[in-house]
CSV table of C-alpha atoms in Angstrom, one decimal:
chain,number,residue,atom,x,y,z
A,1,MET,CA,-33.9,-33.6,-27.8
A,2,PHE,CA,-34.2,-35.3,-24.5
A,3,LEU,CA,-34.1,-32.0,-22.6
A,4,ARG,CA,-37.0,-30.7,-24.8
A,5,ASP,CA,-39.0,-33.8,-24.2
A,6,GLU,CA,-38.5,-33.4,-20.4
A,7,VAL,CA,-39.6,-29.7,-20.6
A,8,ALA,CA,-42.6,-30.6,-22.7
A,9,ILE,CA,-43.7,-33.3,-20.3
A,10,SER,CA,-43.3,-30.9,-17.4
A,11,TYR,CA,-45.6,-28.4,-19.1
A,12,VAL,CA,-48.1,-31.0,-20.1
A,13,VAL,CA,-48.5,-32.6,-16.6
A,14,GLY,CA,-48.6,-29.2,-15.0
A,15,ALA,CA,-51.4,-28.1,-17.3
A,16,ILE,CA,-53.2,-31.4,-16.5
A,17,LEU,CA,-53.1,-30.6,-12.7
A,18,LEU,CA,-54.3,-27.0,-13.3
A,19,THR,CA,-57.1,-27.7,-15.8
A,20,PHE,CA,-58.4,-31.2,-15.4
A,21,PRO,CA,-60.3,-30.7,-12.1
A,22,TRP,CA,-62.3,-27.9,-13.7
A,23,LEU,CA,-62.8,-29.7,-17.0
A,24,GLY,CA,-63.8,-32.9,-15.3
A,25,VAL,CA,-66.6,-31.2,-13.4
A,26,ALA,CA,-67.7,-29.0,-16.4
A,27,TRP,CA,-67.8,-31.9,-18.9
A,28,GLY,CA,-68.8,-34.6,-16.4
A,29,THR,CA,-65.8,-36.7,-17.5
A,30,TRP,CA,-64.5,-37.8,-14.1
A,31,GLY,CA,-63.8,-41.5,-14.2
A,32,PHE,CA,-61.1,-44.1,-14.2
A,33,PHE,CA,-58.9,-42.6,-17.0
A,34,TRP,CA,-59.4,-39.1,-15.7
A,35,THR,CA,-58.2,-40.0,-12.2
A,36,VAL,CA,-55.3,-42.1,-13.7
A,37,LEU,CA,-54.1,-39.1,-15.7
A,38,MET,CA,-54.3,-36.9,-12.7
A,39,LEU,CA,-52.3,-39.4,-10.6
A,40,PHE,CA,-49.6,-39.6,-13.3
A,41,ALA,CA,-49.3,-35.8,-13.4
A,42,VAL,CA,-49.0,-35.6,-9.6
A,43,PHE,CA,-46.2,-38.2,-9.5
A,44,LEU,CA,-44.3,-36.7,-12.4
A,45,VAL,CA,-44.6,-33.1,-11.1
A,46,GLY,CA,-43.7,-34.1,-7.6
A,47,LEU,CA,-40.7,-36.2,-8.5
A,48,ARG,CA,-39.3,-33.8,-11.1
A,49,ARG,CA,-40.2,-30.3,-9.6
A,50,GLY,CA,-40.7,-31.1,-6.0
A,51,LEU,CA,-43.5,-31.9,-3.6
A,52,LEU,CA,-44.2,-28.3,-2.7
A,53,VAL,CA,-44.8,-27.3,-6.4
A,54,ALA,CA,-47.0,-30.4,-7.0
A,55,SER,CA,-49.1,-29.5,-3.9
A,56,ALA,CA,-49.5,-25.9,-4.9
A,57,VAL,CA,-50.4,-26.7,-8.5
A,58,LEU,CA,-52.9,-29.4,-7.4
A,59,LEU,CA,-54.4,-27.0,-4.8
A,60,ILE,CA,-55.0,-24.4,-7.5
A,61,GLY,CA,-56.5,-26.9,-9.8
A,62,TYR,CA,-59.0,-28.1,-7.2
A,63,ALA,CA,-59.9,-24.6,-6.1
A,64,ALA,CA,-60.9,-23.6,-9.6
A,65,PRO,CA,-64.1,-25.9,-9.8
A,66,LEU,CA,-65.0,-25.0,-6.3
A,67,ILE,CA,-65.0,-21.3,-7.1
A,68,GLY,CA,-66.7,-21.8,-10.5
A,69,PHE,CA,-69.4,-24.4,-9.5
A,70,GLY,CA,-69.6,-24.1,-5.7
A,71,THR,CA,-69.7,-26.9,-3.2
A,72,THR,CA,-71.8,-29.0,-5.6
A,73,ALA,CA,-68.5,-29.8,-7.4
A,74,LEU,CA,-67.4,-31.9,-4.3
A,75,ASN,CA,-69.8,-34.6,-5.4
A,76,GLN,CA,-68.1,-34.9,-8.8
A,77,LEU,CA,-64.5,-34.5,-7.9
A,78,SER,CA,-62.2,-37.4,-7.2
A,79,PHE,CA,-59.7,-36.7,-4.4
A,80,VAL,CA,-57.6,-39.8,-5.1
A,81,PRO,CA,-54.9,-37.8,-6.9
A,82,TRP,CA,-54.0,-36.2,-3.6
A,83,ALA,CA,-52.8,-39.6,-2.3
A,84,GLY,CA,-50.1,-39.3,-5.0
A,85,LEU,CA,-48.4,-36.6,-2.9
A,86,LEU,CA,-47.9,-39.2,-0.1
A,87,GLY,CA,-46.5,-41.6,-2.6
A,88,VAL,CA,-44.0,-39.0,-3.9
A,89,PHE,CA,-43.1,-38.3,-0.3
A,90,GLY,CA,-42.4,-41.9,0.4
A,91,TRP,CA,-40.3,-42.2,-2.8
A,92,GLN,CA,-38.2,-39.2,-1.9
A,93,ARG,CA,-37.7,-40.4,1.7
A,94,GLN,CA,-36.8,-43.9,0.3
A,95,TRP,CA,-39.4,-45.7,2.2
A,96,PRO,CA,-39.6,-49.5,1.6
A,97,ILE,CA,-41.8,-50.1,-1.4
A,98,ARG,CA,-44.4,-52.0,0.6
A,99,VAL,CA,-44.6,-49.3,3.2
A,100,ALA,CA,-44.8,-46.4,0.6
A,101,PHE,CA,-47.5,-48.3,-1.4
A,102,PHE,CA,-49.6,-49.3,1.7
A,103,TRP,CA,-49.9,-45.9,3.3
A,104,SER,CA,-50.4,-43.9,0.1
A,105,ALA,CA,-53.0,-46.5,-1.1
A,106,ALA,CA,-54.7,-46.3,2.2
A,107,LEU,CA,-54.9,-42.6,1.9
A,108,ALA,CA,-56.3,-43.0,-1.7
A,109,ALA,CA,-59.0,-45.3,-0.3
A,110,ILE,CA,-60.0,-42.9,2.4
A,111,LEU,CA,-60.1,-39.9,0.0
A,112,SER,CA,-62.1,-41.9,-2.5
A,113,ILE,CA,-65.2,-42.3,-0.3
A,114,ILE,CA,-65.6,-38.5,0.4
A,115,PRO,CA,-68.1,-38.0,-2.6
A,116,THR,CA,-70.1,-41.1,-1.5
A,117,LEU,CA,-70.6,-40.0,2.1
A,118,SER,CA,-73.7,-38.0,1.4
A,119,ILE,CA,-75.3,-40.9,-0.6
A,120,VAL,CA,-74.6,-43.4,2.1
A,121,ALA,CA,-75.8,-41.1,4.9
A,122,GLN,CA,-79.0,-40.1,3.1
A,123,GLY,CA,-79.6,-43.4,1.3
A,124,ILE,CA,-81.8,-43.6,-1.8
A,125,ASP,CA,-85.2,-41.9,-1.4
A,126,ALA,CA,-88.3,-44.1,-1.5
A,127,LYS,CA,-89.4,-42.7,-4.9
A,128,SER,CA,-86.2,-43.7,-6.6
A,129,VAL,CA,-86.3,-47.1,-5.0
A,130,THR,CA,-89.8,-47.7,-6.3
A,131,GLU,CA,-88.9,-46.5,-9.8
A,132,ILE,CA,-85.9,-48.9,-9.9
A,133,ILE,CA,-88.0,-51.8,-8.7
A,134,ASN,CA,-90.8,-51.1,-11.2
A,135,SER,CA,-88.3,-50.9,-14.0
A,136,VAL,CA,-86.8,-54.3,-13.0
A,137,ILE,CA,-90.3,-55.9,-12.7
A,138,GLN,CA,-91.2,-54.7,-16.1
A,139,GLN,CA,-88.1,-56.2,-17.6
A,140,TYR,CA,-88.9,-59.5,-15.8
A,141,GLU,CA,-92.4,-59.4,-17.2
A,142,ALA,CA,-91.2,-58.8,-20.7
A,143,SER,CA,-88.7,-61.6,-20.6
A,144,GLY,CA,-91.1,-64.1,-19.0
A,145,LEU,CA,-88.9,-64.4,-16.0
A,146,LEU,CA,-91.5,-63.1,-13.6
A,147,THR,CA,-94.0,-65.9,-14.6
A,148,ALA,CA,-91.3,-68.5,-14.1
A,149,MET,CA,-90.5,-67.2,-10.6
A,150,GLN,CA,-94.2,-67.2,-9.7
A,151,GLN,CA,-94.5,-70.8,-10.8
A,152,GLN,CA,-91.6,-71.5,-8.3
A,153,GLY,CA,-93.7,-70.0,-5.5
A,154,ILE,CA,-92.2,-66.5,-5.5
A,155,SER,CA,-94.9,-63.8,-5.6
A,156,GLU,CA,-94.5,-60.3,-7.0
A,157,PRO,CA,-94.7,-58.6,-3.5
A,158,GLN,CA,-92.0,-61.0,-2.2
A,159,LEU,CA,-89.8,-60.1,-5.2
A,160,ARG,CA,-90.3,-56.4,-4.6
A,161,GLN,CA,-89.4,-56.8,-0.9
A,162,LEU,CA,-86.3,-58.8,-1.8
A,163,MET,CA,-85.2,-56.1,-4.4
A,164,GLN,CA,-85.7,-53.4,-1.8
A,165,GLN,CA,-83.5,-55.2,0.6
A,166,LEU,CA,-80.8,-55.7,-2.1
A,167,ILE,CA,-80.9,-52.0,-3.0
A,168,GLN,CA,-80.4,-51.0,0.7
A,169,TYR,CA,-77.6,-53.5,1.0
A,170,TYR,CA,-76.0,-52.2,-2.1
A,171,VAL,CA,-76.1,-48.6,-0.8
A,172,MET,CA,-74.5,-49.9,2.5
A,173,ILE,CA,-71.5,-51.5,0.7
A,174,LEU,CA,-71.2,-48.8,-2.0
A,175,PRO,CA,-68.1,-47.3,-0.2
A,176,SER,CA,-66.3,-50.6,-0.5
A,177,PHE,CA,-66.7,-50.7,-4.3
A,178,VAL,CA,-65.6,-47.1,-4.6
A,179,VAL,CA,-62.5,-47.9,-2.5
A,180,LEU,CA,-61.7,-50.9,-4.6
A,181,GLY,CA,-62.0,-48.8,-7.8
A,182,ALA,CA,-59.6,-46.2,-6.2
A,183,LEU,CA,-57.2,-48.9,-5.2
A,184,ILE,CA,-57.1,-50.2,-8.8
A,185,GLU,CA,-56.5,-46.7,-10.2
A,186,TYR,CA,-53.7,-46.0,-7.7
A,187,SER,CA,-52.1,-49.4,-8.0
A,188,PHE,CA,-52.0,-49.2,-11.8
A,189,VAL,CA,-50.2,-45.8,-11.7
A,190,PHE,CA,-47.9,-46.8,-8.9
A,191,TYR,CA,-46.9,-50.0,-10.6
A,192,PHE,CA,-46.5,-48.4,-14.1
A,193,LEU,CA,-44.4,-45.6,-12.8
A,194,ARG,CA,-42.3,-47.9,-10.7
A,195,ARG,CA,-41.5,-50.0,-13.8
A,196,TRP,CA,-40.8,-46.9,-15.9
A,197,LEU,CA,-38.8,-44.8,-13.5
A,198,ARG,CA,-37.1,-47.6,-11.5
A,199,PRO,CA,-36.9,-50.7,-13.7
A,200,ASP,CA,-34.2,-52.2,-11.5
A,201,GLY,CA,-36.6,-52.2,-8.5
A,202,ARG,CA,-39.2,-54.4,-10.1
A,203,ILE,CA,-40.8,-56.9,-7.7
A,204,PRO,CA,-42.2,-60.1,-9.2
A,205,PHE,CA,-45.9,-60.8,-8.6
A,206,ALA,CA,-45.0,-63.9,-6.5
A,207,ARG,CA,-43.2,-61.7,-4.1
A,208,TRP,CA,-45.9,-59.1,-3.6
A,209,ARG,CA,-46.7,-58.4,0.0
A,210,LEU,CA,-48.0,-55.7,2.3
A,211,PRO,CA,-46.5,-54.8,5.7
A,212,TRP,CA,-47.6,-57.2,8.4
A,213,TYR,CA,-49.5,-54.5,10.3
A,214,ALA,CA,-51.9,-54.2,7.3
A,215,VAL,CA,-53.8,-57.2,8.8
A,216,TRP,CA,-55.2,-54.9,11.5
A,217,GLY,CA,-57.6,-53.4,9.0
A,218,ALA,CA,-59.2,-56.9,8.6
A,219,VAL,CA,-59.2,-57.4,12.4
A,220,LEU,CA,-61.0,-54.0,12.8
A,221,GLY,CA,-63.5,-54.9,10.1
A,222,LEU,CA,-64.4,-58.1,11.9
A,223,ALA,CA,-64.6,-56.4,15.3
A,224,PHE,CA,-66.7,-53.5,13.9
A,225,TYR,CA,-69.1,-56.0,12.3
A,226,LEU,CA,-69.5,-58.1,15.4
A,227,LEU,CA,-70.0,-55.1,17.7
A,228,GLY,CA,-72.4,-53.4,15.3
A,229,ASP,CA,-74.4,-56.6,15.0
A,230,GLN,CA,-74.4,-57.2,18.8
A,231,PHE,CA,-75.6,-53.7,19.8
A,232,SER,CA,-77.6,-53.0,16.6
A,233,TRP,CA,-75.3,-50.1,15.5
A,234,ALA,CA,-76.0,-49.9,11.8
A,235,VAL,CA,-73.1,-47.5,11.1
A,236,LEU,CA,-70.5,-49.6,12.9
A,237,ARG,CA,-71.9,-52.8,11.3
A,238,GLY,CA,-71.8,-51.2,7.8
A,239,LEU,CA,-68.2,-50.0,8.4
A,240,GLY,CA,-67.2,-53.6,9.3
A,241,ILE,CA,-68.8,-55.1,6.3
A,242,ASN,CA,-67.1,-52.6,4.0
A,243,LEU,CA,-63.7,-53.2,5.5
A,244,MET,CA,-64.2,-57.0,5.1
A,245,VAL,CA,-65.2,-56.6,1.5
A,246,ILE,CA,-62.1,-54.5,0.8
A,247,TYR,CA,-59.8,-56.9,2.6
A,248,GLY,CA,-61.4,-59.8,0.9
A,249,ALA,CA,-60.3,-58.4,-2.5
A,250,LEU,CA,-56.8,-57.5,-1.2
A,251,ALA,CA,-56.4,-60.9,0.4
A,252,LEU,CA,-57.4,-62.5,-2.9
A,253,VAL,CA,-54.6,-60.7,-4.8
A,254,LEU,CA,-52.0,-61.5,-2.1
A,255,GLY,CA,-53.3,-65.1,-1.9
A,256,MET,CA,-52.8,-65.5,-5.6
A,257,ALA,CA,-49.2,-64.3,-5.1
A,258,VAL,CA,-48.7,-67.0,-2.4
A,259,TYR,CA,-50.3,-69.6,-4.7
A,260,LEU,CA,-48.0,-68.7,-7.6
A,261,HIS,CA,-45.0,-68.8,-5.3
A,262,LEU,CA,-45.9,-72.4,-4.3
A,263,LEU,CA,-46.2,-73.3,-8.0
A,264,GLN,CA,-42.8,-71.9,-8.7
A,265,SER,CA,-41.1,-73.6,-5.7
A,266,PRO,CA,-38.6,-76.3,-6.7
A,267,ARG,CA,-39.3,-78.1,-3.5
A,268,ILE,CA,-42.7,-79.2,-4.6
A,269,PRO,CA,-42.8,-82.1,-7.1
A,270,ARG,CA,-44.3,-81.3,-10.5
A,271,PHE,CA,-47.1,-83.9,-10.3
A,272,LEU,CA,-48.2,-82.3,-7.0
A,273,LYS,CA,-48.3,-78.9,-8.7
A,274,TRP,CA,-50.6,-80.4,-11.4
A,275,ILE,CA,-52.8,-81.9,-8.8
A,276,LEU,CA,-53.1,-78.6,-7.1
A,277,ILE,CA,-53.9,-76.8,-10.3
A,278,ILE,CA,-56.6,-79.3,-11.4
A,279,SER,CA,-58.1,-79.4,-7.9
A,280,SER,CA,-58.3,-75.6,-8.0
A,281,PHE,CA,-60.6,-75.8,-11.1
A,282,ILE,CA,-62.7,-78.7,-9.8
A,283,TYR,CA,-63.3,-77.1,-6.3
A,284,PHE,CA,-63.3,-73.5,-7.6
A,285,PHE,CA,-65.2,-71.8,-4.8
A,286,PHE,CA,-63.3,-73.7,-2.1
A,287,SER,CA,-60.1,-72.8,-3.8
A,288,ILE,CA,-61.0,-69.1,-3.9
A,289,SER,CA,-61.9,-69.1,-0.2
A,290,SER,CA,-58.6,-70.9,0.6
A,291,ILE,CA,-56.6,-68.4,-1.4
A,292,ILE,CA,-58.2,-65.5,0.4
A,293,LEU,CA,-57.4,-67.0,3.8
A,294,PHE,CA,-53.8,-67.7,2.7
A,295,GLY,CA,-53.4,-64.1,1.5
A,296,LEU,CA,-54.7,-62.8,4.8
A,297,PHE,CA,-52.7,-65.0,7.1
A,298,ASP,CA,-49.6,-64.5,5.0
A,299,LEU,CA,-49.5,-61.0,6.3
A,300,VAL,CA,-48.9,-62.3,9.8
A,301,PHE,CA,-47.1,-65.7,9.3
A,302,ASN,CA,-45.1,-64.8,6.1
A,303,PHE,CA,-45.5,-68.3,4.5
A,304,ARG,CA,-43.1,-67.4,1.7
A,305,ARG,CA,-40.4,-66.3,4.2
A,306,LEU,CA,-39.8,-63.0,2.5
A,307,PRO,CA,-37.5,-60.6,4.2
A,308,GLU,CA,-39.3,-57.9,6.3
A,309,GLU,CA,-38.6,-54.3,5.4
A,310,SER,CA,-38.1,-51.8,8.2
């Protein structure tokens, strides 16, 4: 029975890799669950039938929509599943879990922004921007919010100009949201498969940590932003802002792990832990900022004194 289940799973995940790219483009169903299923299939085929087989099947699967729909399919495909091949390679070579996750997740982040490059490069045309703004203004008028804002001294032309700036800023940081979505997809699959295939290797949340050199991404983000702002290089400035947004989210997760580690520490008295928890709710925004900084600097200083993995 177990053998039949294994064979059935192998056929199912192989069929997913062969058909899902074409079906995703044909049906327009690419999204979180579609990418997650593709990642599951990549890992399972790679770990059970080999990296070469997984690469070949995935290549055939992605070639099908390109042949059938042309290069326009590139704007609908998600290339995040290809990062699963590096994750499989890391598992097979027995890389430390932090190293395997960091590099494969970094590859997933890079691959995820490929469909958005054309949008960021071209931006949103003026006609679409005007239509979006007109639609929002009409909603404000219907709800009476526009009248209230005018009473506060904000005129409609000023509101339109502010909305236009917000739309341009959203387009600029769009890659960071795409990357964060890809990281959530990849992290979910990586964590679930780690728990399923290697339950003895589970790492508690309070001990989550990335390799120390991951901090260089945040350093580069700050450097790119400052250089782009100094010399008015919009591309470099946008790259810096996107990197800082991504690392802000990552540092928040790592900082929460540090925070939980402190709450679990027997060296800290219980009443101090309660004071820390209550203060976190009272000074919420300050606490969030502190957690992000702790998570970022923990990469370098290792506040929890966790053993480094080579």
